[in-house]
Structures are given as structure tokens and as C-alpha cells.
mmCIF file of C-alpha atoms in Angstrom:
data_model
loop_
_atom_site.group_PDB
_atom_site.id
_atom_site.type_symbol
_atom_site.label_atom_id
_atom_site.label_comp_id
_atom_site.label_asym_id
_atom_site.label_seq_id
_atom_site.Cartn_x
_atom_site.Cartn_y
_atom_site.Cartn_z
ATOM 1 C CA MET I 1 2.079 5.281 -31.903
ATOM 2 C CA ALA I 2 1.488 3.836 -28.400
ATOM 3 C CA VAL I 3 3.571 5.129 -25.548
ATOM 4 C CA ALA I 4 5.119 2.398 -23.377
ATOM 5 C CA PRO I 5 3.960 2.599 -19.722
ATOM 6 C CA LEU I 6 6.384 4.047 -17.225
ATOM 7 C CA ASN I 7 7.518 1.592 -14.520
ATOM 8 C CA LYS I 8 9.483 3.318 -11.779
ATOM 9 C CA PHE I 9 10.583 1.898 -8.426
ATOM 10 C CA ILE I 10 11.033 4.347 -5.564
ATOM 11 C CA THR I 11 12.044 3.879 -1.946
ATOM 12 C CA ILE I 12 10.763 6.094 0.889
ATOM 13 C CA ALA I 13 12.656 6.194 4.186
ATOM 14 C CA VAL I 14 11.464 8.652 6.828
ATOM 15 C CA PRO I 15 11.457 8.993 10.598
ATOM 16 C CA VAL I 16 8.091 8.472 12.261
ATOM 17 C CA ALA I 17 7.305 11.584 14.338
ATOM 18 C CA PRO I 18 4.550 11.886 16.933
ATOM 19 C CA GLY I 19 1.148 12.411 15.424
ATOM 20 C CA GLU I 20 -0.203 11.884 11.891
ATOM 21 C CA GLN I 21 1.962 12.295 8.835
ATOM 22 C CA THR I 22 1.344 11.728 5.133
ATOM 23 C CA VAL I 23 4.247 9.688 3.786
ATOM 24 C CA TYR I 24 3.095 9.221 0.173
ATOM 25 C CA THR I 25 0.404 10.439 -2.176
ATOM 26 C CA ALA I 26 -0.084 8.842 -5.572
ATOM 27 C CA PRO I 27 0.891 11.423 -8.276
ATOM 28 C CA THR I 28 -1.505 12.443 -11.040
ATOM 29 C CA GLY I 29 -1.676 9.920 -13.853
ATOM 30 C CA VAL I 30 0.005 7.178 -11.828
ATOM 31 C CA SER I 31 -1.227 3.962 -10.265
ATOM 32 C CA SER I 32 1.115 3.057 -7.436
ATOM 33 C CA ILE I 33 1.715 -0.309 -5.805
ATOM 34 C CA VAL I 34 3.222 -0.486 -2.305
ATOM 35 C CA LEU I 35 5.263 -3.685 -2.387
ATOM 36 C CA TYR I 36 6.784 -3.491 1.055
ATOM 37 C CA ALA I 37 6.602 -1.367 4.175
ATOM 38 C CA SER I 38 8.170 -1.853 7.592
ATOM 39 C CA VAL I 39 8.767 0.191 10.741
ATOM 40 C CA ALA I 40 11.837 -0.290 12.863
ATOM 41 C CA ASN I 41 12.270 0.579 16.521
ATOM 42 C CA VAL I 42 15.495 2.568 16.713
ATOM 43 C CA GLY I 43 15.028 3.807 20.300
ATOM 44 C CA VAL I 44 16.571 2.502 23.504
ATOM 45 C CA ASN I 45 14.334 0.325 25.624
ATOM 46 C CA THR I 46 11.167 1.843 24.163
ATOM 47 C CA TYR I 47 7.888 0.315 23.116
ATOM 48 C CA PRO I 48 6.310 2.667 20.592
ATOM 49 C CA THR I 49 3.195 1.810 18.578
ATOM 50 C CA VAL I 50 2.298 2.568 14.982
ATOM 51 C CA THR I 51 -0.865 2.872 12.901
ATOM 52 C CA LEU I 52 -0.806 2.745 9.104
ATOM 53 C CA THR I 53 -3.830 3.963 7.081
ATOM 54 C CA HIS I 54 -4.842 3.890 3.453
ATOM 55 C CA ARG I 55 -6.709 7.178 2.893
ATOM 56 C CA ARG I 56 -8.931 7.742 -0.180
ATOM 57 C CA LYS I 57 -10.027 11.313 -0.751
ATOM 58 C CA SER I 58 -12.784 12.255 -3.218
ATOM 59 C CA THR I 59 -11.839 14.931 -5.736
ATOM 60 C CA ALA I 60 -15.217 14.896 -7.566
ATOM 61 C CA SER I 61 -16.952 18.264 -7.516
ATOM 62 C CA LYS I 62 -20.003 17.104 -5.539
ATOM 63 C CA THR I 63 -18.106 15.077 -2.933
ATOM 64 C CA SER I 64 -14.754 16.938 -2.864
ATOM 65 C CA GLY I 65 -12.955 16.502 0.469
ATOM 66 C CA ASN I 66 -14.799 13.362 1.559
ATOM 67 C CA THR I 67 -12.400 10.773 2.877
ATOM 68 C CA ARG I 68 -12.422 7.071 3.571
ATOM 69 C CA ASN I 69 -9.793 5.673 5.969
ATOM 70 C CA ILE I 70 -8.893 1.994 5.880
ATOM 71 C CA ARG I 71 -6.465 0.981 8.642
ATOM 72 C CA VAL I 72 -3.872 -1.508 7.431
ATOM 73 C CA ILE I 73 -2.680 -1.933 11.013
ATOM 74 C CA LYS I 74 -3.594 -0.162 14.224
ATOM 75 C CA ASP I 75 -1.599 0.496 17.379
ATOM 76 C CA ALA I 76 0.953 -2.259 16.674
ATOM 77 C CA GLU I 77 3.735 -2.329 19.292
ATOM 78 C CA ILE I 78 7.324 -2.640 18.161
ATOM 79 C CA PRO I 79 9.725 -4.073 20.775
ATOM 80 C CA PRO I 80 13.295 -2.718 21.170
ATOM 81 C CA ASN I 81 15.781 -3.707 18.521
ATOM 82 C CA ASP I 82 12.969 -5.068 16.354
ATOM 83 C CA SER I 83 10.950 -4.144 13.332
ATOM 84 C CA LEU I 84 7.401 -4.736 12.086
ATOM 85 C CA VAL I 85 6.585 -5.685 8.457
ATOM 86 C CA ILE I 86 3.334 -3.863 7.739
ATOM 87 C CA ILE I 87 2.984 -4.638 3.962
ATOM 88 C CA ASP I 88 4.560 -7.576 2.239
ATOM 89 C CA GLY I 89 2.645 -7.912 -0.986
ATOM 90 C CA ARG I 90 0.470 -5.321 -2.743
ATOM 91 C CA LEU I 91 -1.366 -2.176 -1.649
ATOM 92 C CA VAL I 92 -2.694 -0.375 -4.729
ATOM 93 C CA LEU I 93 -2.971 3.396 -4.678
ATOM 94 C CA GLU I 94 -4.735 5.410 -7.356
ATOM 95 C CA ARG I 95 -4.983 9.016 -8.515
ATOM 96 C CA SER I 96 -7.627 10.062 -11.015
ATOM 97 C CA ALA I 97 -10.018 12.847 -11.710
ATOM 98 C CA LEU I 98 -12.270 11.422 -8.982
ATOM 99 C CA ILE I 99 -10.045 10.026 -6.237
ATOM 100 C CA GLN I 100 -6.682 10.577 -4.529
ATOM 101 C CA ASP I 101 -5.004 7.880 -2.437
ATOM 102 C CA SER I 102 -2.431 8.417 0.241
ATOM 103 C CA VAL I 103 -0.527 6.431 2.867
ATOM 104 C CA ILE I 104 -0.744 7.908 6.410
ATOM 105 C CA ILE I 105 1.312 6.859 9.353
ATOM 106 C CA GLU I 106 0.781 7.744 12.984
ATOM 107 C CA GLY I 107 3.226 6.986 15.776
ATOM 108 C CA THR I 108 2.669 6.889 19.548
ATOM 109 C CA GLN I 109 5.731 7.031 21.767
ATOM 110 C CA SER I 110 7.226 8.315 24.961
ATOM 111 C CA GLY I 111 9.291 11.474 25.531
ATOM 112 C CA ILE I 112 7.055 13.914 23.641
ATOM 113 C CA VAL I 113 7.435 17.546 24.699
ATOM 114 C CA ALA I 114 5.433 20.635 23.559
ATOM 115 C CA VAL I 115 7.276 23.484 21.917
ATOM 116 C CA SER I 116 6.947 26.835 23.677
ATOM 117 C CA THR I 117 8.811 28.976 21.158
ATOM 118 C CA ALA I 118 11.266 28.660 18.284
ATOM 119 C CA GLN I 119 13.735 30.839 16.461
ATOM 120 C CA TYR I 120 15.203 30.151 13.028
ATOM 121 C CA ASP I 121 18.317 31.862 11.598
ATOM 122 C CA ASN I 122 17.946 31.606 7.821
ATOM 123 C CA ASN I 123 21.638 32.563 7.295
ATOM 124 C CA SER I 124 23.157 29.851 9.499
ATOM 125 C CA GLY I 125 20.360 27.294 9.390
ATOM 126 C CA ILE I 126 20.366 27.048 13.197
ATOM 127 C CA THR I 127 16.977 26.541 14.868
ATOM 128 C CA THR I 128 16.645 27.231 18.569
ATOM 129 C CA ILE I 129 13.837 25.340 20.257
ATOM 130 C CA THR I 130 12.446 26.149 23.756
ATOM 131 C CA THR I 131 10.121 23.588 25.252
ATOM 132 C CA SER I 132 7.381 24.038 27.821
ATOM 133 C CA THR I 133 8.854 21.325 30.092
ATOM 134 C CA PRO I 134 12.396 19.812 30.221
ATOM 135 C CA HIS I 135 13.118 18.058 26.935
ATOM 136 C CA GLY I 136 15.617 15.499 28.329
ATOM 137 C CA PHE I 137 17.871 15.627 25.253
ATOM 138 C CA ASP I 138 21.695 15.576 25.243
ATOM 139 C CA VAL I 139 24.153 16.744 22.606
ATOM 140 C CA ASN I 140 24.204 14.414 19.524
ATOM 141 C CA ASP I 141 20.835 12.927 20.319
ATOM 142 C CA GLU I 142 18.639 12.320 17.248
ATOM 143 C CA VAL I 143 15.165 13.893 17.535
ATOM 144 C CA THR I 144 12.038 14.531 15.499
ATOM 145 C CA MET I 145 9.884 17.689 15.356
ATOM 146 C CA SER I 146 6.371 18.116 14.061
ATOM 147 C CA GLY I 147 3.665 20.721 13.690
ATOM 148 C CA LEU I 148 5.681 23.944 14.106
ATOM 149 C CA ALA I 149 3.912 26.805 12.319
ATOM 150 C CA PHE I 150 6.074 29.564 10.780
ATOM 151 C CA THR I 151 5.263 32.583 8.671
ATOM 152 C CA CYS I 152 7.790 33.247 5.929
ATOM 153 C CA GLY I 153 8.286 35.333 2.857
ATOM 154 C CA SER I 154 8.273 34.005 -0.663
ATOM 155 C CA TYR I 155 10.383 34.725 -3.731
ATOM 156 C CA THR I 156 7.319 36.285 -5.351
ATOM 157 C CA GLY I 157 6.514 38.460 -2.335
ATOM 158 C CA GLY I 158 3.905 38.197 0.417
ATOM 159 C CA LEU I 159 3.702 36.070 3.570
ATOM 160 C CA THR I 160 2.680 32.402 3.826
ATOM 161 C CA THR I 161 2.239 30.138 6.746
ATOM 162 C CA SER I 162 4.166 26.834 6.601
ATOM 163 C CA ILE I 163 4.192 23.793 8.895
ATOM 164 C CA PHE I 164 7.718 22.640 9.704
ATOM 165 C CA PRO I 165 9.239 20.227 8.935
ATOM 166 C CA SER I 166 7.774 19.195 5.609
ATOM 167 C CA PRO I 167 8.704 16.609 4.505
ATOM 168 C CA GLN I 168 9.480 14.939 7.876
ATOM 169 C CA LYS I 169 13.125 14.359 8.779
ATOM 170 C CA SER I 170 15.256 13.787 11.837
ATOM 171 C CA PHE I 171 17.561 16.319 13.474
ATOM 172 C CA ILE I 172 20.742 16.168 15.576
ATOM 173 C CA VAL I 173 20.908 18.140 18.829
ATOM 174 C CA ASP I 174 23.939 20.458 18.517
ATOM 175 C CA THR I 175 23.816 22.212 21.924
ATOM 176 C CA ILE I 176 21.594 22.371 25.021
ATOM 177 C CA GLU I 177 21.186 25.211 27.460
ATOM 178 C CA GLY I 178 21.797 24.077 31.005
ATOM 179 C CA SER I 179 21.990 20.434 32.143
ATOM 180 C CA VAL I 180 20.439 17.219 30.808
ATOM 181 C CA GLY I 181 17.111 16.608 32.496
ATOM 182 C CA THR I 182 16.421 20.269 33.332
ATOM 183 C CA SER I 183 17.216 22.040 30.052
ATOM 184 C CA LEU I 184 14.371 23.684 28.238
ATOM 185 C CA THR I 185 16.333 24.909 25.188
ATOM 186 C CA PHE I 186 18.375 23.150 22.471
ATOM 187 C CA THR I 187 19.680 24.017 18.989
ATOM 188 C CA THR I 188 19.848 22.046 15.775
ATOM 189 C CA ASN I 189 20.881 22.792 12.215
ATOM 190 C CA SER I 190 17.803 22.483 10.055
ATOM 191 C CA GLY I 191 19.314 23.874 6.872
ATOM 192 C CA VAL I 192 19.711 27.282 5.234
ATOM 193 C CA VAL I 193 16.965 29.117 3.346
ATOM 194 C CA ALA I 194 19.021 32.111 2.261
ATOM 195 C CA GLY I 195 17.232 35.405 2.102
ATOM 196 C CA ILE I 196 13.908 34.282 3.509
ATOM 197 C CA ALA I 197 13.264 34.962 7.186
ATOM 198 C CA HIS I 198 10.950 32.661 9.135
ATOM 199 C CA THR I 199 8.990 33.699 12.212
ATOM 200 C CA TYR I 200 7.563 31.132 14.651
ATOM 201 C CA VAL I 201 3.784 31.386 15.158
ATOM 202 C CA SER I 202 2.601 28.553 17.343
ATOM 203 C CA GLY I 203 2.415 24.826 17.952
ATOM 204 C CA GLY I 204 4.814 21.966 17.611
ATOM 205 C CA GLN I 205 6.158 18.887 19.371
ATOM 206 C CA VAL I 206 9.621 17.416 19.771
ATOM 207 C CA ALA I 207 10.556 13.842 20.690
ATOM 208 C CA PRO I 208 13.473 11.458 20.658
ATOM 209 C CA LEU I 209 13.717 9.467 17.436
ATOM 210 C CA GLN I 210 12.185 6.007 18.107
ATOM 211 C CA MET I 211 10.797 4.732 14.773
ATOM 212 C CA GLU I 212 11.768 4.783 11.112
ATOM 213 C CA LEU I 213 9.591 3.736 8.140
ATOM 214 C CA ILE I 214 10.812 2.277 4.858
ATOM 215 C CA MET I 215 8.547 1.675 1.884
ATOM 216 C CA SER I 216 9.145 0.254 -1.604
ATOM 217 C CA ILE I 217 6.748 1.488 -4.278
ATOM 218 C CA LEU I 218 6.225 0.684 -7.944
ATOM 219 C CA GLU I 219 4.745 3.596 -9.928
ATOM 220 C CA ASN I 220 2.942 2.829 -13.184
ATOM 221 C CA SER I 221 1.912 5.545 -15.608
ATOM 222 C CA THR I 222 -1.755 5.523 -16.566
ATOM 223 C CA THR I 223 -1.476 8.251 -19.210
#
């Protein structure tokens, strides 16, 4: 008896952080169609730019890891209080024994600051971020973070290194140390991971939230 194909609509809504981030990878046994994608400028008097890429990675044994990047749009500027429709039609993504397709987004914006150190309290969920130069944030500002490396334990024992946050999300500034414009330290609630301590290793950037991506995708089962 034939099995009816699975048709499933999903919506992805994520903040666009500085640098490159993978926003969607076609699951195994699924052919995905991106029906719509847009990026909105949610900053104040900012002019960020965005690049969207279709990335095809080879999973065949002889060519494993080889990638082909096709830019759907490159360095497109989004004016204040406006949005940019990137896909309004069909972008087909595949996943098979030989290939793996993903959608990659990269944002360029102002206000990016490097992280000097970070501390995470796994009981309260509070993360304390110290930046190398003044961050410029105030209480209740919405920010993004990217590329912070932490070591953490696992439920099965042993240490792993994880890049935070994954998946990407936005955060609200709860407190700052000192005055706006000179403060180097702020706190945010990033959620509780009870019983698993996290130790900051290196890296990371923080920035004011300036862009948000929304995508509509139709997933079709190929198995």
C-alpha cells in the first residue's frame, strides 16, 4: 500500500545576528520549498544590509564537505521602518544521500561589540556579559549575541564545547553596570539549564537587534 506524501507548512522567525548563521537545513527524506522570505529592519535610524545564500554541501564519500554557495541576494540595504522581500516564489532545497541544502543568512550592521568574558548561572538563567569596549545598551534594550564558546557537562558525562546561542534568538537587557555609553557589563536572562554548569571559553559578539527574518516553507516527504 502506497504511503501518502507528507505536506507540512512551517514558519521560521529569527533575529538576524552579526555574522553568518544557518537558519534552515532540509531534513533527511524531505524536499523543502521556500515559498516566502523577508527581512525587516526593526532598528532605529539604522541601515543594515543582508546577504542570503543557498548552500549545497556534498555528502558523497569522495566529495564529502565540498560546498557550493549560490547567493540569492547580496549586501541588500534595508531602510528604517521597512522590509525586504528576498524570496516570493520557490526556492527548492533537497536532502539525499549525496547532497544537503541549507539557507544561510549574514547580516551587517552597526553597534557590534566584542565579548571580553561571560558568566552563566545555570540555576537562575542569568548571563553576565562583559564587553571589550562600551556596549551602549540600556535596560530593556533588545540585543543579539553570537559566537560565544562555552564548555559544559552533559547528562551522559564528559565535557563538550558549544557555541551559544544555538538556535539564534534575541535577548532583553535586564541590568547594566555603570552608565549608558560607558558601561562594559550587562545581564540578561538566557534560560535555565538546571544541573549543567557552563564555563565561558572565548569569542562572541553582541549587537543591538536591527533585523528579523521570516520564512515560510513547505516540506514534502520523499520517503
